[in-house]
Short mmCIF file of C-alpha atoms in Angstrom, two decimals:
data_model
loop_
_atom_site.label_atom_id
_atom_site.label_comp_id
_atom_site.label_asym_id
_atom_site.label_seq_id
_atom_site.Cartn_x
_atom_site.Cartn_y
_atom_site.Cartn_z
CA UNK A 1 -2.34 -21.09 -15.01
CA UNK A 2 -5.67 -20.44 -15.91
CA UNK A 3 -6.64 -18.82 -18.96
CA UNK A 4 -8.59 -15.61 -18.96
CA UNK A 5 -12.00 -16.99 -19.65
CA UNK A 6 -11.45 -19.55 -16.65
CA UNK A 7 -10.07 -16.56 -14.30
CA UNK A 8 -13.44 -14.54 -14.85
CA UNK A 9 -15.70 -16.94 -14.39
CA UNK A 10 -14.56 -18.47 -11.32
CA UNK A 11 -14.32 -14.30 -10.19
CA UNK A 12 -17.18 -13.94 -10.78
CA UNK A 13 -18.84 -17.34 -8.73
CA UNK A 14 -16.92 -16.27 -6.31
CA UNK A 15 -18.53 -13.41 -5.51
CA UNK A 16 -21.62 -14.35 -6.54
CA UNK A 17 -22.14 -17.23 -4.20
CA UNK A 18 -24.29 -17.04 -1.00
CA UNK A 19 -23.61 -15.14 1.23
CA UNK A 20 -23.24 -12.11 -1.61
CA UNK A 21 -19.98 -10.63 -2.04
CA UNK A 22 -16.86 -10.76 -0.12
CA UNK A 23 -17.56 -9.45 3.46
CA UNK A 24 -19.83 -9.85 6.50
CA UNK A 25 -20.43 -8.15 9.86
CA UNK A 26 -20.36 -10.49 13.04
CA UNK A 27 -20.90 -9.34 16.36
CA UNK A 28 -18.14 -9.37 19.22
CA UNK A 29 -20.26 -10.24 22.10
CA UNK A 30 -23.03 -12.75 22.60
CA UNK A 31 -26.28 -11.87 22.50
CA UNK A 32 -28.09 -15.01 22.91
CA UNK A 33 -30.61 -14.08 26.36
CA UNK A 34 -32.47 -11.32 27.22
CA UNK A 35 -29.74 -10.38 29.46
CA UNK A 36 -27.52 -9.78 26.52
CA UNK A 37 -29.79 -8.16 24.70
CA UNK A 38 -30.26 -5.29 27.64
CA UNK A 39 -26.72 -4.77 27.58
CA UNK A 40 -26.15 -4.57 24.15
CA UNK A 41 -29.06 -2.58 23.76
CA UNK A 42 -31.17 -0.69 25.64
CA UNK A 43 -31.36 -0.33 28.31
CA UNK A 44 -28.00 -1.08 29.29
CA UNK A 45 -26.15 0.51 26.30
CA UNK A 46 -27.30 3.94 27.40
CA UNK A 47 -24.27 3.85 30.23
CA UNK A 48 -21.48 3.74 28.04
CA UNK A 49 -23.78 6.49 25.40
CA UNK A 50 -23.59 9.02 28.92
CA UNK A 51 -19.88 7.57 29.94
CA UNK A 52 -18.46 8.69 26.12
CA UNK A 53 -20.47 11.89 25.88
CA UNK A 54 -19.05 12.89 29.46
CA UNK A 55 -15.62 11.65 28.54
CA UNK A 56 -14.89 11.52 24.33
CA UNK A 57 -11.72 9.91 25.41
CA UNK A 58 -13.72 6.77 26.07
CA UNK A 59 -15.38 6.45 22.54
CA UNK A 60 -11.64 4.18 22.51
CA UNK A 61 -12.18 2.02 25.38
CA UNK A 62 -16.21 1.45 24.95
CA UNK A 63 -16.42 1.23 21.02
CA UNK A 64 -14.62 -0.90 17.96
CA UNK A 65 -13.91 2.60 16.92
CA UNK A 66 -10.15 1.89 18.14
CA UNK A 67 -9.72 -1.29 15.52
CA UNK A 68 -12.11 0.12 12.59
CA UNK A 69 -10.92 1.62 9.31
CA UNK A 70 -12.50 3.36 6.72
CA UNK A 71 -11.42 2.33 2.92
CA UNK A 72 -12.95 5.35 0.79
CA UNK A 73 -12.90 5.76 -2.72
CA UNK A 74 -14.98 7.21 -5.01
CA UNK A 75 -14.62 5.31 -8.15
CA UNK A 76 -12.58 7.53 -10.36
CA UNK A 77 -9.15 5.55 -10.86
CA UNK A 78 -10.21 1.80 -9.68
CA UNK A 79 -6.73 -0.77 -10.60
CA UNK A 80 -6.04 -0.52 -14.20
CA UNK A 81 -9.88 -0.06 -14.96
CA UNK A 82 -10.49 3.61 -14.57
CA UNK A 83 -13.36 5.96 -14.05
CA UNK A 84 -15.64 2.92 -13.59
CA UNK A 85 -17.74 4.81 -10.78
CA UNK A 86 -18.24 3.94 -6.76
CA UNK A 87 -20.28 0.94 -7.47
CA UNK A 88 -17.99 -0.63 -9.84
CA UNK A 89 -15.51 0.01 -7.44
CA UNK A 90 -17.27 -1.80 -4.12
CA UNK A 91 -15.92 -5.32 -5.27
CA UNK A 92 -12.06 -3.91 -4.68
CA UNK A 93 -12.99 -1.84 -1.49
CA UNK A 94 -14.57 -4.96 -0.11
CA UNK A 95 -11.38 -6.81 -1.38
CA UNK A 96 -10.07 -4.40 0.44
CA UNK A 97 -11.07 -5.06 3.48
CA UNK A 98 -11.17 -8.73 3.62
CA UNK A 99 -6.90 -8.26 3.40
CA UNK A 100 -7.13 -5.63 6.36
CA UNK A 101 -8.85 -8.27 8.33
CA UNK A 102 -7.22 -11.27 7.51
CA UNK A 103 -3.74 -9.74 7.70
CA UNK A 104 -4.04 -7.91 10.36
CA UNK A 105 -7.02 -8.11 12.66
CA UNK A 106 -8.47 -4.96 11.35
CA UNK A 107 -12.02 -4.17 11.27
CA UNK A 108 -12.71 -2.48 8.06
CA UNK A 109 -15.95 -1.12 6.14
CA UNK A 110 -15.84 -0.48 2.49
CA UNK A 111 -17.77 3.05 1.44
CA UNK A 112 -18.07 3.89 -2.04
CA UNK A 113 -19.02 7.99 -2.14
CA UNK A 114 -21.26 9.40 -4.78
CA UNK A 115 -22.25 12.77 -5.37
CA UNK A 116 -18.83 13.78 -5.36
CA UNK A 117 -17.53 14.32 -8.56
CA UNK A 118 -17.57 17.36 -11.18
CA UNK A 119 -19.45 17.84 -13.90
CA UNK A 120 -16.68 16.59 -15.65
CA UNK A 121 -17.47 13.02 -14.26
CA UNK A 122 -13.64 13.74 -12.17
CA UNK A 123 -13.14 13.94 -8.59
CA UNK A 124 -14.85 16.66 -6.72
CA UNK A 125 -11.84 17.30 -4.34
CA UNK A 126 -13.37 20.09 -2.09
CA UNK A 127 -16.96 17.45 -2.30
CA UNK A 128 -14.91 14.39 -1.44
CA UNK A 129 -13.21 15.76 1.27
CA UNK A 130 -16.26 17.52 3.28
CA UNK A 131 -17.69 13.86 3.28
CA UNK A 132 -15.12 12.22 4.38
CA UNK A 133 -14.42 14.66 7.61
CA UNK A 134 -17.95 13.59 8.44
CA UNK A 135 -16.95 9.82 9.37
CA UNK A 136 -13.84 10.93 11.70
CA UNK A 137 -16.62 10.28 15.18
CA UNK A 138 -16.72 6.73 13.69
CA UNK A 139 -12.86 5.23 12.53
CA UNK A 140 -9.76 5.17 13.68
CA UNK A 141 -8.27 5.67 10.69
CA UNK A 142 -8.72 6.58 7.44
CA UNK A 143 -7.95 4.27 3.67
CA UNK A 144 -8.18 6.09 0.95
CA UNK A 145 -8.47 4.37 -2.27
CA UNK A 146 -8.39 4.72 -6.14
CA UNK A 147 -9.12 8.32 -6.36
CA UNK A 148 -8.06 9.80 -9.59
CA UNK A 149 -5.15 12.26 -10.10
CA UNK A 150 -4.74 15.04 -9.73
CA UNK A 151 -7.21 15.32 -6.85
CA UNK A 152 -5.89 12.89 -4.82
CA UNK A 153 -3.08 15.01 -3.54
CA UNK A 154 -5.52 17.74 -2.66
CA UNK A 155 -7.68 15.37 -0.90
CA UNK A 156 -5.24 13.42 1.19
CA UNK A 157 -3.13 16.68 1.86
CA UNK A 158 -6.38 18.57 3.30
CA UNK A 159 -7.80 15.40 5.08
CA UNK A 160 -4.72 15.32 6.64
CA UNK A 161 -4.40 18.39 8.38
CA UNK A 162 -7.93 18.80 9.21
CA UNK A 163 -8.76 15.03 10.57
CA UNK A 164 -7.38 13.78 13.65
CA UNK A 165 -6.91 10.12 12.71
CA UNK A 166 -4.64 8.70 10.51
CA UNK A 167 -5.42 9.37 6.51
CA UNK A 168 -3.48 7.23 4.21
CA UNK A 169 -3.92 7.27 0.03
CA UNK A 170 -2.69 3.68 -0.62
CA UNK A 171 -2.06 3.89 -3.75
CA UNK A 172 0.27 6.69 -3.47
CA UNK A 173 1.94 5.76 -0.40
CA UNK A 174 2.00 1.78 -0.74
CA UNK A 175 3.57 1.00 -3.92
CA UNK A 176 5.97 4.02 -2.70
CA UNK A 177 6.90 2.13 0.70
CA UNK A 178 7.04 -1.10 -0.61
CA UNK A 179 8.65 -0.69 -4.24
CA UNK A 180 11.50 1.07 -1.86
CA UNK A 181 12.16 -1.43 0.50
CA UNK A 182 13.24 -3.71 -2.58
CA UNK A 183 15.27 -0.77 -4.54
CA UNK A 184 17.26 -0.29 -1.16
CA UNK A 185 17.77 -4.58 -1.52
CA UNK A 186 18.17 -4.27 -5.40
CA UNK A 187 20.62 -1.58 -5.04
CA UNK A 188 22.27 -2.83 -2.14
CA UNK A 189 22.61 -6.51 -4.14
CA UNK A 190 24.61 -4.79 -6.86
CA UNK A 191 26.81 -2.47 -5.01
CA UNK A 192 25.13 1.20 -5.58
CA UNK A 193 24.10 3.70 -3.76
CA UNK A 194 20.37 5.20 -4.11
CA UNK A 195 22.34 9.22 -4.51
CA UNK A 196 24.26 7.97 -6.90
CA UNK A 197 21.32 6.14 -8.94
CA UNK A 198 19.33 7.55 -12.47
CA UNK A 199 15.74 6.85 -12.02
CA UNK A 200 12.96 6.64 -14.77
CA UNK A 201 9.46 6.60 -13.75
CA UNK A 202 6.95 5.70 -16.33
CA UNK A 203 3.48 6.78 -15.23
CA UNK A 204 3.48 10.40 -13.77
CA UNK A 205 -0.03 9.69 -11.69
CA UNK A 206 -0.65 9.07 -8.07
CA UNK A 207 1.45 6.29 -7.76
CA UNK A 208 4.50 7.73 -9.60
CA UNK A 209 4.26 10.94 -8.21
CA UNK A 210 4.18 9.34 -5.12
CA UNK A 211 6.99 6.78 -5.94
CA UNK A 212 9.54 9.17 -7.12
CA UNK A 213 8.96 12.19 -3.97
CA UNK A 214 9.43 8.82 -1.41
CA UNK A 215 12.56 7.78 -2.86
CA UNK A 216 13.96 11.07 -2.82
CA UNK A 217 12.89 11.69 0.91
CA UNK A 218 14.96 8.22 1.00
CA UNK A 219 18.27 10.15 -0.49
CA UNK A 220 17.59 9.52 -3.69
CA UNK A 221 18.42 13.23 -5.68
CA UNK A 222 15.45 14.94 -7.39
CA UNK A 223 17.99 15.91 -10.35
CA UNK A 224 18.36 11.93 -10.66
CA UNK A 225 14.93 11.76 -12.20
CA UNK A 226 13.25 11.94 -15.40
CA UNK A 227 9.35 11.28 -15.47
CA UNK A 228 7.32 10.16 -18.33
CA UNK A 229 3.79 10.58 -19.12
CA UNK A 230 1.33 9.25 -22.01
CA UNK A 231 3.33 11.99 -24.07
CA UNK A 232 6.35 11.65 -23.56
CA UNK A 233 8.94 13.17 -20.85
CA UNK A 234 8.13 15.47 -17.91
CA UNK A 235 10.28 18.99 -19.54
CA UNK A 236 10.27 22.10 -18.79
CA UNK A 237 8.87 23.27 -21.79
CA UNK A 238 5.30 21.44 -22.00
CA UNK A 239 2.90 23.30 -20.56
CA UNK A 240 0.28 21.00 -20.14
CA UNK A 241 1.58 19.92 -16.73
CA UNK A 242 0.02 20.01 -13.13
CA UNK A 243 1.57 21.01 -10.48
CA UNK A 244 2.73 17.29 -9.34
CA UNK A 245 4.66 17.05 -12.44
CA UNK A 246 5.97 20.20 -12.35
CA UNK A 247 8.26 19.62 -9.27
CA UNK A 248 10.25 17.17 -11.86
CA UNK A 249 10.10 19.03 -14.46
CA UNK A 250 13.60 20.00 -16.20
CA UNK A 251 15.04 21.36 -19.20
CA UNK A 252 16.01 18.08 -21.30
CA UNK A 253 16.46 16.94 -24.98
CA UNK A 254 14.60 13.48 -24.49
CA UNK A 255 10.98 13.13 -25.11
CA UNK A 256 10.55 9.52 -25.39
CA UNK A 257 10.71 6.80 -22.63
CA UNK A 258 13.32 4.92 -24.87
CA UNK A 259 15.77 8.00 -25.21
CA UNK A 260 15.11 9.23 -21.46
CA UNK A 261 16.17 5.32 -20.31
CA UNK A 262 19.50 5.43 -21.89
CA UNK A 263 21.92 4.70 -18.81
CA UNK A 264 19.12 4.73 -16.56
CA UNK A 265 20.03 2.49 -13.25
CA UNK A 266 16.65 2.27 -11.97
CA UNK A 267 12.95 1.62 -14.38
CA UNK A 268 9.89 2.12 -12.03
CA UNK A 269 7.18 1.52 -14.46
CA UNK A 270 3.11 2.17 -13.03
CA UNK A 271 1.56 2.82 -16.63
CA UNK A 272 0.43 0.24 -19.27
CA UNK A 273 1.94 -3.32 -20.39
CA UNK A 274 4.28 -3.57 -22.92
CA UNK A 275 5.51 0.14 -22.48
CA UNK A 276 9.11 -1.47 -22.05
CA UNK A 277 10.89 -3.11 -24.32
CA UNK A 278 14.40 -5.43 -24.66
CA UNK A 279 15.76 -3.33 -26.50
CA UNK A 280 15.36 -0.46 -23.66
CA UNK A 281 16.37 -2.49 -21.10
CA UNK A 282 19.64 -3.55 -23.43
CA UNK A 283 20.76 0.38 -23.23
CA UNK A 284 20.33 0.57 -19.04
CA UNK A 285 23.37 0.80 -17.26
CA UNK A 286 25.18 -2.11 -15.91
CA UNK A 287 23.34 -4.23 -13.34
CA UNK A 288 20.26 -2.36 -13.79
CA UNK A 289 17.08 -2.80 -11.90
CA UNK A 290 13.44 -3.02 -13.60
CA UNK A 291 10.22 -2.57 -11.77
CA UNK A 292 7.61 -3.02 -14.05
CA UNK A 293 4.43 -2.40 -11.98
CA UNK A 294 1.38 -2.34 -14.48
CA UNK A 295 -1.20 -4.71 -13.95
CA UNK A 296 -2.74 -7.35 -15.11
CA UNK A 297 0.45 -7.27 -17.85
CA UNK A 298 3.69 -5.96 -16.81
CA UNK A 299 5.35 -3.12 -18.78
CA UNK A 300 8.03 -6.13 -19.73
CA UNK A 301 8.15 -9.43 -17.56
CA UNK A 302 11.03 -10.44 -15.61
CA UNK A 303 12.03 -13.32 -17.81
CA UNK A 304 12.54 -10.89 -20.67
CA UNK A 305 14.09 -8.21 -18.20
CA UNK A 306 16.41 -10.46 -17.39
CA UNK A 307 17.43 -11.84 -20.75
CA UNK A 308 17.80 -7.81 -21.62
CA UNK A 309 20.58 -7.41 -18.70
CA UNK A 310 18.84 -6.51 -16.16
CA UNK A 311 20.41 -7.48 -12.58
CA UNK A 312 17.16 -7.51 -10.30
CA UNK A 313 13.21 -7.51 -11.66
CA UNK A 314 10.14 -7.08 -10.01
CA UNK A 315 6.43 -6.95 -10.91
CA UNK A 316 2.90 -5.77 -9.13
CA UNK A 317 2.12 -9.91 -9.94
CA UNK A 318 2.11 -12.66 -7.67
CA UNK A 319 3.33 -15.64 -10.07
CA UNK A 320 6.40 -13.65 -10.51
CA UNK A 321 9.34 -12.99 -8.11
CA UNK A 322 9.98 -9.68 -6.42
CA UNK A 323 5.74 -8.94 -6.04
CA UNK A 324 5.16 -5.45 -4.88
CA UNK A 325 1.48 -6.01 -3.12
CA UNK A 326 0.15 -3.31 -0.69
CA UNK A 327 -0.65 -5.67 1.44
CA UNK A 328 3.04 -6.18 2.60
CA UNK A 329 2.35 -2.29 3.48
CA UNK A 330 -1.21 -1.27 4.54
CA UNK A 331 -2.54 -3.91 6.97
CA UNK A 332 1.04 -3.44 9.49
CA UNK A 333 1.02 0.09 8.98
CA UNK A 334 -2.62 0.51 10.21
CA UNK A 335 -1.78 -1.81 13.25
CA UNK A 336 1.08 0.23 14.61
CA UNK A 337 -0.80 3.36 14.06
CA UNK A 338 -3.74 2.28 15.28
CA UNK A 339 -2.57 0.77 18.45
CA UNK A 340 -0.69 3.74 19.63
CA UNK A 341 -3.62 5.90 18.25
CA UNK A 342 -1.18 7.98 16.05
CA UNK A 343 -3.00 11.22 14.70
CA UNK A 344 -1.13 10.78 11.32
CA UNK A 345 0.81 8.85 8.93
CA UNK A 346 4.56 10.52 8.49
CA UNK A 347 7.10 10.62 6.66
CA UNK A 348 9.05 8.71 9.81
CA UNK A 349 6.25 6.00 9.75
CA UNK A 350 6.90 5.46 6.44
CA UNK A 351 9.99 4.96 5.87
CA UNK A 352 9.99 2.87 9.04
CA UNK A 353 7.52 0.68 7.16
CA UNK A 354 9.77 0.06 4.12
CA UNK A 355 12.95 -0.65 6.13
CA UNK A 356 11.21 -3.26 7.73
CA UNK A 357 10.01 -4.80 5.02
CA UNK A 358 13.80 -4.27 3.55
CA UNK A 359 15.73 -6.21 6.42
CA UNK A 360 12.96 -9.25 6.22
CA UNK A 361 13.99 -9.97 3.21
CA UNK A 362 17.39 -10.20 4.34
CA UNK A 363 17.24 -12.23 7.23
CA UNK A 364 17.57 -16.54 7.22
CA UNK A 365 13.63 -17.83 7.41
CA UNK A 366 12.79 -20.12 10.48
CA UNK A 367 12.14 -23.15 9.65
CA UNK A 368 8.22 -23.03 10.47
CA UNK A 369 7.92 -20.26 8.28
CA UNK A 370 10.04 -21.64 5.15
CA UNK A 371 7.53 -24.61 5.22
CA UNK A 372 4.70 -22.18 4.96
CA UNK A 373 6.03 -20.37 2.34
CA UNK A 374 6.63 -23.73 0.54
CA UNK A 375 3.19 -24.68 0.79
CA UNK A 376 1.88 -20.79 -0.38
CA UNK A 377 4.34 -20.56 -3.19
CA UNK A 378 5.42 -23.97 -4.49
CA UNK A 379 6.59 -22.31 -7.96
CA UNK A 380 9.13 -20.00 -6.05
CA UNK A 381 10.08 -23.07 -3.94
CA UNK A 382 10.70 -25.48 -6.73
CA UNK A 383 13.09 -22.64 -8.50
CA UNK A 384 14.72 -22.16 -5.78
CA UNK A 385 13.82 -19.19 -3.94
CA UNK A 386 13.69 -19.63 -0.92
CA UNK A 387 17.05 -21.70 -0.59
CA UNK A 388 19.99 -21.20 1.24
CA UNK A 389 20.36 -20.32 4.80
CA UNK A 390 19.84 -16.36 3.61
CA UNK A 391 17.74 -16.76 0.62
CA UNK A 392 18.50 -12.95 -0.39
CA UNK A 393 18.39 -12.75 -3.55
CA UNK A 394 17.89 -11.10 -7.18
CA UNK A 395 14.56 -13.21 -7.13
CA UNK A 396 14.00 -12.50 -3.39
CA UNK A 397 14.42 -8.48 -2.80
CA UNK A 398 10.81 -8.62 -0.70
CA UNK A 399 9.16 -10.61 1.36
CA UNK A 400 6.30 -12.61 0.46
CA UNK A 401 2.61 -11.14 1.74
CA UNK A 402 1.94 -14.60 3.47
CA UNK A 403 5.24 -14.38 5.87
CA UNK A 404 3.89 -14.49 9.24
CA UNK A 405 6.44 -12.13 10.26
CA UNK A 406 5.34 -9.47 8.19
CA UNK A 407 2.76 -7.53 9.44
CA UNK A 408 4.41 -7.77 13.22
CA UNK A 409 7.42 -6.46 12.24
CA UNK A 410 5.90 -3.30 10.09
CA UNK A 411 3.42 -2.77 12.73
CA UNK A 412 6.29 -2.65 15.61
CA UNK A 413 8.93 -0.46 13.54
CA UNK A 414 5.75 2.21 12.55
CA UNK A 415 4.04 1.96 16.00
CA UNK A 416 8.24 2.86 17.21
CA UNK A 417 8.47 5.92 14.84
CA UNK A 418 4.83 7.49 15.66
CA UNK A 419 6.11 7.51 19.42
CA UNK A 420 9.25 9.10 18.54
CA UNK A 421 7.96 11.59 16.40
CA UNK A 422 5.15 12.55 18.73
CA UNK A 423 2.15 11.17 16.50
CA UNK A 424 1.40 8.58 19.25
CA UNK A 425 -1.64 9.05 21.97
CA UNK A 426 -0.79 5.66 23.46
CA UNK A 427 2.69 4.47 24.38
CA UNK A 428 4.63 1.30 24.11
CA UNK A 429 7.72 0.61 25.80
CA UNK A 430 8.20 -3.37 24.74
CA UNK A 431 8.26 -3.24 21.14
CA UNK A 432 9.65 -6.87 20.73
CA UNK A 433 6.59 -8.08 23.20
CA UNK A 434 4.67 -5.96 20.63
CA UNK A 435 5.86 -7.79 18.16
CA UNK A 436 4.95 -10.68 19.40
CA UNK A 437 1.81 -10.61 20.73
CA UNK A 438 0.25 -8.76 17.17
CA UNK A 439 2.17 -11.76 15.53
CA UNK A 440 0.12 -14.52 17.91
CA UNK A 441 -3.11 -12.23 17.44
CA UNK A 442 -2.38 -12.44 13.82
CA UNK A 443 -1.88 -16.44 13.37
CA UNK A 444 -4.86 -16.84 15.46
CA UNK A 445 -6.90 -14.29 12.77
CA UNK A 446 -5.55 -16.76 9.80
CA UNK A 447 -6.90 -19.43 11.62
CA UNK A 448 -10.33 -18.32 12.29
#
């Protein structure tokens, strides 16, 4: 493993080499004669100009606006950095979008908004939001991205109701959907039931906000929970709490993560490394599962998780098992929306999204894939991983982000639920032929 000098200086060649940063645009058609050039331009782009402003339906059928996304942020909660601003930011949002395309086929631009924050240097909610209507003519759908708390809710909630495209906070909604489908695996390995389950959620931001209200629209019980901030437990008599942490908030004697955890069957951790300790873990219930999510350093690392008693641990890292990445979530959940032109995201979608994630990681792995994931992960194959003919697992609760069958199988089961639920503008009948063919379209992308 490299060490951290090593890591930033190769980060930083990397995206310092020619050509610049991380992302390029390249056209879809050939324009290599004059004949190409009339059509592409003038004068022969005029005709579909007058065929679109006659019919807007056809902005789908005679633009990229159809596969395009829009990855917004404006700089105010970027990973584990902070308020580092919108340019600071650009590197992720273009990281961004170099895992929407490579994933999933998905055209996406990175824009970094200033001008919209306070003169406290936070999010301007009602700013943000008036400037991101503007670019609905353009996308299909919506990404956004590392937007600080507590004005993210206000600005996804709005953007949702007044935008006809799909609008999707990622880092609310992702960890949610994807931390879940391995808690319904976790539990599931060790014989509970998600109702019956004590949850503690250190980190009451976005993400844990977000975590805890998707796991109770998933059965788990509201009662079940006990929240903790950078002081202390979420009770009912601080008053220094936004409306977010208010919905948990509950008359309890605990005010420290160490005395809330006692008996806890569930740790979801998205706050700082090191916030959890052995000695925590140690006075969990039986068979207890431990999400530690902070990155770059877990709140405690599997290895010492498991030496605590845990049953099941899981990390936001990729040189640990059980990796909860959003891009297991994002890239499939854009495809199925976007190729039955849902209007919105739901609840349905979802939760769609996370089962299919869940029953992946339960099923045997052909034999073409297993030797891919051998070749991506050759630390999780030499321990043993991937073995047996179901390799479900304490150290396999979620798929890996470079199974092939991934993104198909998110995009089908979400493209499925926006037609049920009435979200759709485009229907499919043939979801396993969906399936397929975004799975072909997809291996030919990771070829290119």
């Amino acid at each position: 493993m490299a060490t951290k000098e090593e890591l930033a200086k190769k980060a930083l060649e990397y995206h310092s080499c020619a050509p610049k940063g991380k992302i390029n645009v390249i056209a879809s058609k050939p324009c290599v004669t004059q004949e190409d050039l009339s059509l592409a331009y003038t004068p022969g782009v005029a005709v579909p100009c007058m065929e679109i402003h006659n019919k807007p339906e056809t902005v789908w059928e005679y633009t990229g606006r159809a596969n395009s996304v829009a990855v917004v942020s404006d700089g105010t909660a970027v990973l584990g950095l902070g308020n580092i601003g919108p340019e600071a930011g650009l590197p992720v949002m273009e990281g961004k979008c170099v895992l929407f395309k490579k994933f999933a086929g998905i055209n996406a631009i990175p824009l970094c908004l200033g001008s919209c924050k306070g003169e406290d240097g936070k999010t301007d909610a009602k700013k943000l939001i008036e400037a991101v209507k503007t670019l609905e003519p353009t996308f299909g759908g919506i990404n956004l991205e590392d937007i600080g708390a507590p004005a993210c809710f206000e600005v996804e909630t709005t953007l949702k109701k007044q935008m006809g495209i799909p609008v999707f906070h990622d880092d609310q909604h992702g960890t949610a959907i994807i931390s879940l489908a391995g808690i319904i695996n976790a539990i599931a390995l060790v014989g509970k039931k998600i109702e019956e389950c004590k949850f503690v959620m250190n980190g009451a931001g976005a993400a844990g906000i977000a975590c805890a209200e998707y796991y109770i629209s998933a059965g788990a019980k509201r009662e079940n929970f006990t929240l903790c901030d950078s002081k202390g437990t979420i009770r009912a008599d601080r008053t220094d709490l936004n409306e977010q942490k208010r919905a948990f908030a509950r008359p309890m004697k605990e005010k420290t993560l160490a005395e809330a955890i006692v008996g806890a069957d569930v740790f979801m951790g998205v706050s700082v490394g090191g916030a959890l300790t052995q000695d925590m873990v140690r006075t969990m219930a039986k068979d207890a599962i431990v999400f530690a999510m902070a990155n770059p350093v877990p709140e405690i690392t599997p290895t010492e998780a498991i030496a605590a008693g845990a049953a099941v641990a899981g990390t936001g890292r990729s040189d640990f098992p059980n990796q909860v990445n959003n891009v297991l979530g994002f890239p499939g959940i854009f495809r199925g929306a976007l190729d039955v032109r849902a209007k919105d995201i739901n609840e349905a979608m979802k939760h769609a999204a996370s089962m299919a994630l869940a029953e992946i990681a339960r099923e045997p792995i052909p034999a073409d894939i297993l030797a891919d994931l051998k070749a991506a992960y050759p630390e999780d194959a030499a321990a043993g991983v991937f073995d047996g003919e179901n390799p479900f697992k304490s150290t396999y609760v979620i798929p890996k982000p470079f199974d092939i069958r991934v993104v198909p199988r998110v995009a089908a089961r979400v493209a499925e639920a926006a037609i049920k639920t009435g979200v759709a503008q485009v229907m499919i009948t043939d979801f396993d032929a969906y399936e397929k063919a975004v799975a072909a379209d997809i291996a030919a992308q990771r070829k290119a």
